[in-house]
């Protein structure tokens, strides 16, 4: 019976994939046993429900009477990408093409004028916008520019990769026919429409409206910043110090000049923590998008009732680190990693709590206690952990230091991995100070990364039943979650993948993948667990039905929510505007990550088998697979990278590392075939049929 069920699932998955190849314009689910929901009662009311299909995971579908039976437009149609047939020489007046010559060549490839694609200004995200990496490949970043709107286009990011004067890969893409996409808005230049001050006020009011029970202090700070948007007031309100003018395009293809403001909002009794990205139309001040893009470990759960406090009193406040401190080595008794060495610092002053502090002077990280308060993002809540004898925690949550031991050890171990294996200096590549913060809020079942800080909840599981209960989560400070959060930081400072749609799923997958790489490294240094390709497996120690947050071997094993197979639905989206181009379905980024997670597992482990045709593709091992994915985000992927782009980037990375035509390059390509990722950008004519059940029947390769 079990085998029959597996076979049925595989057959259904194949039907879906083949239908996709023959009719790329068909809405998702057509002819494959799943149909789109159309439950809207009126044209103004949104409604939706979770839908799923074996192999393809779960997605939230919305319907609106406005659309009738129209096929929604897709991200793939909105962002134009190009594929090269082979290395292509870039014309140059001198010996080596300049960035401007490369931009002009790329503009021709995208069929736009030379002034519409220009070298990008230096950003903090990458080593440089024109740099040569350790394998001799040059990477030149370009940005789409709209003369009519006098602004750069947020999603119009292109990177040209060259060996010598030959372009070998182009990643990213542009928004074609830009100004015809929003006729009411053409001609709004920097002098027309609302001012940036007005836009800031509108954005902050919109942010405030998302938290009806905002604490009084936050309300007054946001109002002060709205009234007078100085950098000081904005930072005090946990907002970006500047409101940027950009061309904003919804994934549906509506484009307009807009002001962008990012605001961090704490959790309240009714809302979760948010990194809210607000876009305000320059023409008329309308809020065109308002989206929470906080990078977390797992999808958000319903707030649970807080368990009774069973912890020691919070540490007293003391002076923070700085001058007059030196390195010391402490011992920690962690919740998940046993007894571990800790890089600590000894301070000269006799601050409250003792002379030792959780400061790693080698990796420039510090660990703080959030004292079970909600995040204010301004550094006023947390206190640096201190100790009298440099012996930290007792291995149980009764001691408030134990979770801090895990977080501190996780940060040091992850940074050691990046340094030793990839030569990377810190999350940002420049060794900037990074904070870990534990004991966020009460019963918070997640962890997140923002602004060079990792923040961990205690989970909603009762401290007395940590290893026996299966309800909620225990403290979210396992080594793989620490590494997952920090990998979000590395992604932010390299490819900068946008945290929604396909690029968001790939962003999530890179965090899951690098966490396994860190586990592999740490295991060789004595960590109790090695890579098991099960995300968060240490959170489930009792006799639980659920054994992990996500399975990289079989992504659909998490209640069939995550995807084992690629599908275009990853780029369908809803948005908050009610214009004619809103979308129908949305996939959580922790679910669309399944495709890359499974490809990674296949590359690392999955091919040690003989196929029906007698061939025997070899896996490349976890260390090589880690290098391929790290190099993909470090050197190749663009902000809008989709699964096609990841396939191309990882193939190129494998060629750089192991040689053109090497078995490693073949194994990488084979893995993408199994999960059904197309070999060329949209329009899709070459998507291999996905094998959703490869994990359970490898002979089918
Ligand atoms: Zn994450």
XYZ file of C-alpha atoms and ligand atoms in Angstrom:
702
model
C 0.000 0.000 0.000
C 2.796 2.357 0.936
C 4.636 1.696 -2.311
C 1.456 2.155 -4.338
C 0.814 5.515 -2.724
C 4.321 6.679 -3.510
C 3.910 5.593 -7.120
C 0.607 7.460 -7.399
C 2.130 10.636 -6.054
C 4.978 10.343 -8.535
C 2.558 9.798 -11.410
C 0.517 12.859 -10.463
C 3.644 14.945 -10.190
C 4.783 13.868 -13.636
C 1.417 14.728 -15.164
C 1.691 18.210 -13.677
C 5.224 18.735 -14.897
C 4.505 17.537 -18.406
C 1.440 19.743 -18.668
C 3.689 22.594 -17.710
C 6.120 21.911 -20.514
C 3.470 21.608 -23.184
C 1.458 24.628 -22.054
C 3.516 27.156 -20.130
C 0.670 29.685 -20.065
C -1.839 27.421 -18.284
C -2.692 28.508 -14.734
C -1.162 26.357 -12.044
C -3.018 23.176 -11.294
C -4.885 22.878 -14.573
C -5.429 19.264 -15.478
C -3.471 17.934 -12.532
C -6.177 17.301 -9.980
C -5.977 20.665 -8.234
C -7.964 23.709 -9.247
C -7.608 27.331 -8.332
C -9.995 28.567 -5.688
C -12.447 31.271 -6.587
C -14.202 32.103 -3.371
C -14.452 35.885 -3.453
C -17.911 37.124 -2.624
C -17.541 40.629 -3.989
C -15.063 42.534 -6.108
C -13.650 44.350 -3.093
C -13.322 41.449 -0.699
C -10.260 39.249 -0.699
C -10.536 35.722 0.470
C -8.407 32.694 0.069
C -7.468 29.313 1.372
C -4.542 26.949 1.430
C -4.285 24.634 -1.539
C -1.764 21.908 -2.120
C -0.685 19.320 -4.613
C 1.577 16.312 -4.040
C 5.174 17.172 -4.796
C 4.456 20.854 -5.223
C 3.651 21.767 -1.645
C 1.177 24.318 -0.379
C 0.273 27.809 -1.474
C -2.272 30.386 -0.461
C -4.660 31.243 -3.247
C -6.815 34.319 -3.410
C -9.497 35.181 -5.854
C -11.206 38.382 -6.786
C -14.275 38.717 -8.954
C -12.473 41.340 -10.999
C -10.372 38.659 -12.652
C -12.995 36.181 -13.705
C -11.149 33.299 -15.290
C -8.211 35.346 -16.532
C -4.778 33.835 -16.275
C -2.761 36.002 -13.905
C 0.416 37.579 -15.208
C 3.630 36.270 -13.724
C 6.927 37.491 -12.418
C 8.623 35.540 -15.179
C 6.867 37.760 -17.720
C 7.757 40.913 -15.819
C 11.522 40.519 -15.434
C 13.318 39.986 -18.737
C 16.414 37.798 -18.452
C 18.917 36.774 -21.111
C 20.855 33.556 -21.618
C 24.107 33.426 -23.586
C 24.729 30.565 -26.014
C 28.380 30.566 -25.009
C 31.182 32.979 -24.076
C 30.700 36.241 -25.958
C 33.379 38.889 -26.511
C 32.458 42.365 -25.233
C 33.673 45.052 -27.692
C 36.342 47.238 -26.091
C 38.337 50.243 -27.289
C 41.263 49.415 -25.010
C 42.708 46.106 -23.847
C 40.019 45.354 -21.292
C 36.346 46.419 -21.570
C 35.377 49.237 -19.215
C 32.256 49.081 -17.038
C 30.585 51.552 -19.426
C 31.424 49.355 -22.436
C 30.059 46.317 -20.612
C 26.880 48.271 -19.773
C 26.452 49.269 -23.430
C 26.923 45.660 -24.566
C 24.391 44.433 -21.982
C 21.870 47.127 -22.976
C 22.021 45.705 -26.508
C 21.366 42.209 -25.162
C 18.293 43.467 -23.311
C 17.188 45.561 -26.264
C 17.159 48.869 -24.362
C 19.053 52.117 -24.980
C 22.502 52.585 -23.451
C 21.265 55.215 -20.982
C 18.729 52.764 -19.519
C 21.340 50.334 -18.164
C 24.213 51.932 -16.293
C 26.966 50.894 -13.872
C 25.453 50.675 -10.389
C 26.665 52.977 -7.655
C 28.731 51.308 -4.990
C 26.522 49.632 -2.425
C 27.397 48.032 0.881
C 26.037 44.707 -0.299
C 28.938 43.371 -2.342
C 32.745 43.521 -2.291
C 32.559 46.054 -5.100
C 30.408 46.745 -8.140
C 33.269 45.855 -10.483
C 35.546 43.229 -8.994
C 37.613 40.160 -9.862
C 37.140 37.167 -7.576
C 39.630 34.565 -6.340
C 39.067 32.431 -9.481
C 39.748 35.297 -11.859
C 36.129 35.945 -12.837
C 35.125 39.613 -13.145
C 31.663 40.734 -11.997
C 30.170 44.061 -13.114
C 26.888 45.227 -11.567
C 24.500 47.364 -13.580
C 21.208 49.020 -12.718
C 18.223 49.957 -14.846
C 17.603 53.701 -14.938
C 14.393 55.474 -15.906
C 14.956 58.903 -17.416
C 11.225 59.723 -17.301
C 11.027 59.046 -13.584
C 14.609 60.112 -12.849
C 15.209 57.130 -10.604
C 16.800 53.706 -10.666
C 14.553 50.659 -10.958
C 14.604 48.491 -7.844
C 14.105 45.178 -9.623
C 16.176 46.154 -12.683
C 19.441 44.694 -11.453
C 21.859 43.040 -13.908
C 25.280 41.473 -13.297
C 27.651 40.640 -16.164
C 30.254 37.971 -15.374
C 33.400 37.884 -17.518
C 36.488 35.782 -18.067
C 38.972 38.101 -19.739
C 36.915 40.141 -22.215
C 34.367 37.348 -22.721
C 31.009 37.561 -20.967
C 30.247 34.039 -19.680
C 26.980 34.634 -17.800
C 24.445 37.419 -17.308
C 22.316 37.274 -14.154
C 19.448 39.482 -13.035
C 17.194 41.227 -15.516
C 15.302 44.366 -16.444
C 11.667 45.452 -16.489
C 10.802 45.796 -20.178
C 8.546 48.584 -21.531
C 8.846 50.354 -18.223
C 6.891 53.540 -18.659
C 4.021 51.994 -20.570
C 3.259 49.947 -17.459
C 1.735 52.803 -15.481
C 0.281 55.406 -17.859
C -1.211 57.590 -15.098
C 2.231 58.079 -13.646
C 4.467 58.924 -16.620
C 6.300 62.206 -16.393
C 6.401 62.472 -12.608
C 9.950 63.725 -12.288
C 11.877 64.706 -9.205
C 10.081 68.071 -9.219
C 6.520 66.721 -9.489
C 4.263 64.882 -7.075
C 4.730 64.724 -3.318
C 7.941 65.569 -1.470
C 10.124 63.008 0.276
C 9.081 64.518 3.635
C 5.425 63.957 2.821
C 6.231 60.441 1.647
C 8.041 59.668 4.898
C 5.084 60.852 6.968
C 2.677 58.742 4.908
C 4.925 55.662 5.173
C 5.301 55.973 8.946
C 1.560 56.442 9.431
C 0.978 53.362 7.261
C 3.443 51.427 9.427
C 1.679 52.546 12.588
C -1.664 51.398 11.209
C -0.383 47.793 11.121
C -0.092 47.698 14.934
C -3.393 48.749 16.507
C -2.057 48.064 20.006
C 1.296 49.846 19.597
C 2.862 50.896 22.904
C 2.674 54.635 23.627
C 6.437 55.128 23.362
C 6.529 53.678 19.836
C 3.521 55.743 18.771
C 5.158 58.963 19.918
C 8.486 58.117 18.229
C 6.828 57.283 14.908
C 4.723 60.459 15.101
C 7.790 62.558 15.904
C 9.646 61.116 12.906
C 6.614 61.691 10.671
C 6.396 65.335 11.786
C 10.131 65.946 11.390
C 11.873 63.228 9.334
C 15.453 63.974 10.388
C 17.873 61.040 10.297
C 17.993 61.190 14.108
C 14.212 60.982 14.516
C 13.941 58.217 11.915
C 16.587 56.080 13.607
C 14.872 56.669 16.972
C 11.683 55.285 15.396
C 13.618 52.208 14.137
C 13.243 53.410 10.548
C 15.828 53.694 7.776
C 17.569 57.091 8.118
C 16.571 58.121 4.598
C 13.498 57.678 2.402
C 14.788 56.549 -0.997
C 13.264 57.505 -4.341
C 13.024 54.499 -6.667
C 10.997 53.070 -9.505
C 8.856 50.438 -7.840
C 7.316 47.617 -9.842
C 4.853 45.195 -8.365
C 5.489 41.639 -9.471
C 2.324 42.047 -11.485
C 4.137 44.586 -13.629
C 2.682 47.917 -12.446
C 5.539 50.418 -12.252
C 5.659 53.902 -10.783
C 8.007 56.397 -9.185
C 7.797 55.789 -5.450
C 9.443 56.546 -2.155
C 10.651 53.566 -0.155
C 10.866 53.518 3.622
C 11.844 50.544 5.801
C 10.566 50.414 9.391
C 11.220 47.809 12.081
C 8.234 47.162 14.320
C 8.244 45.111 17.516
C 5.831 42.305 18.268
C 2.761 43.301 20.232
C 0.077 41.134 21.786
C -1.686 40.921 18.411
C 1.098 41.342 15.840
C 4.412 39.654 15.057
C 7.749 41.489 14.694
C 8.032 43.188 11.321
C 10.582 44.605 8.925
C 8.035 46.602 6.981
C 8.883 47.838 3.476
C 6.508 50.666 2.562
C 6.293 52.184 -0.934
C 4.484 55.499 -1.409
C 3.601 56.635 -4.948
C 5.441 59.848 -5.833
C 2.554 61.074 -7.982
C -0.219 61.056 -5.389
C 1.036 59.715 -2.056
C -0.860 56.425 -2.274
C 0.648 53.498 -0.362
C 1.291 51.035 -3.188
C 2.957 48.272 -1.215
C 3.398 47.482 2.454
C 5.081 44.179 3.115
C 6.761 42.496 6.081
C 10.086 41.065 4.873
C 11.611 40.059 8.214
C 13.931 37.084 7.628
C 12.984 34.326 10.039
C 13.843 30.695 10.721
C 10.380 29.323 10.057
C 6.957 30.536 8.993
C 5.177 32.459 11.742
C 2.863 30.569 14.047
C -0.142 31.778 15.959
C 0.893 33.451 19.224
C 0.806 30.846 21.982
C 0.048 31.365 25.639
C 3.192 32.154 27.550
C 4.358 29.433 29.938
C 4.969 30.411 33.551
C 8.343 32.025 34.015
C 10.873 29.523 35.270
C 14.057 31.480 34.966
C 16.454 33.430 37.116
C 16.154 37.175 37.445
C 17.613 39.184 34.598
C 21.194 40.340 34.833
C 21.803 43.848 35.993
C 22.765 46.436 33.464
C 26.474 47.078 33.172
C 28.892 49.043 31.045
C 29.202 47.678 27.512
C 32.499 46.404 26.107
C 35.164 48.603 24.573
C 38.515 49.767 25.863
C 40.060 47.951 28.805
C 38.995 44.403 27.951
C 41.023 41.389 26.919
C 40.406 37.929 25.588
C 39.608 35.007 27.833
C 38.375 31.461 27.350
C 35.269 30.378 29.224
C 33.288 27.142 29.464
C 29.646 26.936 28.580
C 26.960 24.376 29.358
C 24.612 24.700 26.413
C 21.075 23.488 25.792
C 21.864 21.617 22.560
C 25.627 21.290 22.005
C 26.830 19.924 25.346
C 29.812 21.508 27.058
C 31.514 23.999 24.756
C 34.488 26.388 24.859
C 33.457 30.052 24.706
C 35.472 33.022 23.509
C 34.795 35.624 26.179
C 36.302 38.915 27.294
C 37.445 40.079 30.680
C 36.711 43.703 31.421
C 38.853 45.968 33.550
C 35.954 47.615 35.324
C 34.071 45.727 38.001
C 30.727 46.017 36.271
C 27.639 44.510 37.862
C 27.385 40.808 37.137
C 31.114 40.083 37.135
C 34.212 40.870 35.082
C 33.598 38.324 32.285
C 31.317 39.067 29.373
C 30.015 37.164 26.333
C 32.151 39.086 23.862
C 34.142 37.180 21.241
C 36.999 39.529 20.377
C 38.287 37.193 17.632
C 35.059 37.200 15.616
C 33.717 40.501 16.903
C 30.424 39.184 18.258
C 28.551 39.903 21.483
C 25.628 38.113 23.122
C 22.838 39.985 24.870
C 19.798 39.209 27.001
C 16.522 40.719 25.758
C 15.024 40.108 29.218
C 11.831 38.717 27.651
C 10.911 42.169 26.407
C 9.686 42.985 22.916
C 12.208 44.294 20.433
C 12.566 48.062 20.126
C 15.442 47.750 17.607
C 17.263 50.678 19.230
C 19.497 48.678 21.557
C 17.891 49.984 24.750
C 16.286 46.719 25.882
C 19.182 44.290 25.793
C 21.990 43.870 28.294
C 25.347 42.234 27.617
C 25.652 38.918 29.454
C 28.156 38.995 32.320
C 29.548 36.430 34.718
C 31.782 36.154 37.774
C 33.700 32.916 37.092
C 33.607 32.484 33.288
C 31.533 29.287 33.692
C 28.303 29.873 31.794
C 24.908 28.168 31.968
C 23.981 24.780 33.385
C 22.618 23.033 30.289
C 19.004 23.726 31.224
C 16.668 26.676 30.629
C 16.463 27.201 34.402
C 19.735 29.049 34.044
C 19.162 32.089 31.897
C 22.717 31.864 30.573
C 22.253 28.450 28.925
C 20.443 29.734 25.807
C 23.034 32.520 25.581
C 25.787 29.871 25.562
C 24.176 28.217 22.526
C 23.788 31.532 20.699
C 27.336 32.689 21.459
C 28.877 29.336 20.542
C 26.707 29.242 17.390
C 27.912 32.681 16.299
C 31.606 31.905 16.883
C 31.374 28.478 15.223
C 29.555 29.814 12.161
C 32.023 32.660 11.691
C 34.950 30.251 12.104
C 33.440 28.095 9.352
C 33.105 31.029 6.944
C 36.637 32.186 7.731
C 38.383 28.812 7.584
C 36.516 27.312 4.627
C 35.615 30.325 2.487
C 38.060 32.987 3.699
C 35.156 35.261 4.626
C 35.727 37.860 7.342
C 32.444 38.050 9.275
C 28.901 38.166 8.021
C 29.433 41.402 6.087
C 32.861 40.349 4.784
C 34.481 43.246 6.639
C 34.378 41.942 10.195
C 31.710 44.341 11.506
C 30.411 43.774 15.045
C 27.476 41.407 15.232
C 25.058 40.844 18.093
C 23.235 37.725 19.201
C 20.198 38.423 21.363
C 18.377 35.730 23.324
C 15.163 35.626 25.386
C 13.141 37.809 23.025
C 9.582 38.476 24.146
C 7.525 35.690 25.713
C 6.900 32.308 24.099
C 8.096 33.553 20.702
C 8.357 30.521 18.389
C 10.864 31.872 15.888
C 14.232 33.571 15.346
C 15.129 36.365 12.950
C 17.946 38.301 11.327
C 17.980 42.044 10.803
C 20.505 44.868 10.891
C 23.530 42.714 11.821
C 21.685 41.141 14.742
C 20.344 37.670 15.379
C 17.409 37.486 17.725
C 16.032 34.310 19.279
C 12.743 33.510 20.978
C 12.409 31.168 23.955
C 9.681 29.193 22.197
C 6.258 28.406 23.596
C 7.060 24.954 24.952
C 7.007 24.676 28.731
C 10.582 24.726 30.123
C 9.707 21.662 32.222
C 8.877 19.598 29.127
C 11.571 20.702 26.714
C 12.709 17.247 25.663
C 9.461 15.364 26.226
C 6.719 17.566 24.774
C 6.061 18.061 21.071
C 3.982 21.222 21.531
C 5.344 24.510 20.239
C 9.107 24.961 20.165
C 11.817 24.982 22.826
C 14.332 27.909 22.783
C 15.274 28.482 19.122
C 19.050 28.569 19.683
C 20.329 25.340 18.092
C 23.550 25.580 16.081
C 21.733 25.091 12.782
C 19.290 27.917 13.543
C 22.162 30.238 14.521
C 23.943 29.367 11.272
C 20.674 29.770 9.340
C 20.166 33.308 10.674
C 23.754 34.344 9.999
C 23.573 32.948 6.465
C 20.694 35.410 5.905
C 23.240 38.071 6.773
C 25.788 36.668 4.318
C 23.101 36.632 1.604
C 22.220 40.240 2.447
C 25.859 41.272 1.937
C 26.388 39.225 -1.251
C 23.547 38.510 -3.697
C 21.004 40.533 -1.690
C 18.173 38.220 -2.791
C 14.761 39.866 -2.303
C 12.895 38.013 0.472
C 9.762 37.047 -1.436
C 8.756 34.913 -4.406
C 11.456 32.689 -5.969
C 14.331 34.867 -4.795
C 12.929 34.663 -1.246
C 12.679 30.878 -1.454
C 16.288 30.708 -2.648
C 17.299 33.098 0.155
C 15.675 30.698 2.648
C 17.280 27.660 1.012
C 20.749 29.224 1.155
C 20.266 29.629 4.915
C 19.149 26.018 5.356
C 22.030 24.836 3.156
C 24.784 26.850 4.839
C 23.460 25.643 8.218
C 24.120 22.042 7.119
C 27.593 23.119 5.969
C 28.279 24.584 9.418
C 26.996 21.384 11.094
C 29.366 19.343 8.924
C 32.282 21.575 9.916
C 31.347 21.673 13.619
C 30.807 17.909 13.794
C 34.435 17.415 12.817
C 35.342 19.723 15.733
C 33.285 17.707 18.229
C 29.727 19.026 17.927
C 27.333 16.170 18.834
C 25.357 16.356 15.574
C 26.529 16.242 11.981
C 24.553 17.234 8.906
C 21.261 15.316 8.800
C 19.558 17.403 6.074
C 16.686 17.972 8.508
C 16.284 21.627 9.487
C 15.729 22.210 13.216
C 15.781 18.506 14.110
C 17.223 19.277 17.558
C 14.018 21.110 18.476
C 12.152 17.792 18.506
C 13.761 15.509 21.060
C 10.680 13.769 22.439
C 8.646 11.058 20.766
C 7.178 13.551 18.299
C 5.447 12.775 15.019
C 7.129 15.837 13.619
C 10.923 15.468 13.692
C 12.052 18.641 11.931
C 10.988 22.043 10.632
C 11.897 21.124 7.069
C 13.310 18.059 5.337
C 15.836 18.705 2.594
C 15.657 15.053 1.525
C 11.914 15.040 1.039
C 10.562 18.603 1.416
C 6.912 17.550 1.206
C 7.376 15.444 4.367
C 6.558 18.550 6.438
C 2.789 18.025 6.064
C 3.138 18.488 2.298
C 3.700 22.208 2.672
C 7.139 22.586 1.105
C 7.866 21.974 -2.537
C 9.974 19.103 -3.850
C 9.479 20.306 -7.421
C 9.908 23.644 -9.130
C 6.816 25.393 -10.416
C 5.947 28.798 -11.827
C 3.527 29.357 -8.961
C 6.528 30.479 -6.872
C 6.301 33.790 -8.673
C 2.597 34.336 -8.302
C 1.794 36.847 -5.620
C -0.883 38.881 -3.990
C -0.301 42.532 -3.302
C -2.185 45.051 -1.246
C -3.146 47.298 -4.110
C -6.506 46.573 -5.649
C -5.551 47.479 -9.176
C -6.106 45.194 -12.109
C -2.777 43.437 -11.937
C -2.978 41.867 -8.478
C -2.098 38.211 -8.302
C -3.782 35.079 -7.170
C -1.486 32.837 -5.194
C 1.441 33.130 -2.845
C 3.966 30.590 -1.620
C 5.687 31.060 1.739
C 9.444 31.418 1.195
C 10.053 28.613 3.726
C 8.112 26.299 1.419
C 9.430 27.266 -2.028
C 12.922 26.784 -0.563
C 12.319 23.025 -0.756
C 13.427 22.822 -4.385
C 16.938 24.169 -3.758
C 17.184 22.287 -0.470
C 16.497 19.018 -2.256
C 18.917 19.849 -5.076
C 21.608 20.473 -2.443
C 20.912 17.123 -0.777
C 21.033 15.389 -4.166
C 24.384 16.991 -4.971
C 25.791 16.153 -1.544
C 24.443 12.646 -1.009
C 21.649 11.579 -3.264
C 23.242 10.077 -6.352
C 25.069 7.087 -4.947
C 22.888 4.685 -6.851
C 22.650 2.965 -10.213
C 20.020 4.353 -12.540
C 17.704 2.220 -14.669
C 19.757 3.030 -17.746
C 22.877 1.659 -16.040
C 24.491 5.066 -15.486
C 25.812 5.900 -12.050
C 25.897 9.636 -11.387
C 28.148 10.427 -8.452
C 27.259 12.823 -5.659
C 29.901 15.488 -5.113
C 29.857 15.384 -1.296
C 28.634 17.992 1.143
C 31.822 20.073 1.190
C 31.843 20.547 -2.582
C 28.078 21.187 -2.644
C 28.567 23.857 0.049
C 31.293 25.524 -2.022
C 29.035 25.549 -5.092
C 26.150 27.234 -3.235
C 28.373 29.681 -1.367
C 30.077 30.725 -4.589
C 26.672 31.067 -6.288
C 25.490 33.717 -3.825
C 28.915 35.287 -3.318
C 29.723 35.819 -6.982
C 26.792 35.200 -9.285
C 23.202 35.576 -8.070
C 21.351 38.867 -8.509
C 18.751 40.440 -6.200
C 15.923 38.997 -8.283
C 17.542 35.601 -8.870
C 14.979 32.908 -9.667
C 15.402 29.151 -9.952
C 16.582 29.298 -13.553
C 19.240 31.783 -12.457
C 20.315 29.636 -9.504
C 20.709 26.689 -11.860
C 22.885 28.750 -14.210
C 24.858 30.325 -11.335
C 25.602 27.025 -9.609
C 26.644 25.434 -12.907
C 29.014 28.325 -13.535
C 30.307 28.129 -9.936
C 30.967 24.391 -10.342
C 32.863 25.069 -13.592
C 35.026 27.660 -11.818
C 35.744 25.306 -8.910
C 36.117 21.929 -10.640
C 36.656 22.685 -14.328
C 34.428 22.927 -17.399
C 32.816 19.588 -18.248
C 33.875 18.000 -14.941
C 31.772 15.270 -13.236
C 30.905 17.839 -10.547
C 29.335 20.126 -13.161
C 27.316 17.159 -14.456
C 26.123 16.249 -10.940
C 24.972 19.823 -10.281
C 23.032 19.855 -13.540
C 21.538 16.424 -12.810
C 20.243 17.611 -9.423
C 18.392 20.524 -11.047
C 16.929 18.110 -13.598
C 15.515 15.897 -10.838
C 13.737 18.837 -9.161
C 12.473 20.101 -12.516
C 14.196 23.497 -12.730
C 14.201 24.903 -16.294
C 17.444 25.159 -18.247
C 16.561 28.503 -19.845
C 14.769 31.669 -18.718
C 11.156 32.471 -19.539
C 9.451 31.654 -21.896
C 9.933 28.156 -20.543
C 10.430 25.599 -23.266
C 12.889 23.348 -21.527
C 11.695 22.395 -18.032
C 12.693 18.816 -17.223
C 9.883 16.699 -15.739
C 10.230 16.795 -11.963
C 10.638 13.547 -10.071
C 8.938 14.331 -6.765
C 9.653 10.913 -5.252
C 13.321 10.612 -6.180
C 14.259 10.224 -2.517
C 12.228 7.052 -2.208
C 12.888 5.550 -5.615
C 16.352 6.604 -6.806
C 16.364 3.863 -9.432
C 14.122 6.090 -11.546
C 16.915 8.538 -12.329
Zn 15.207 32.013 7.349
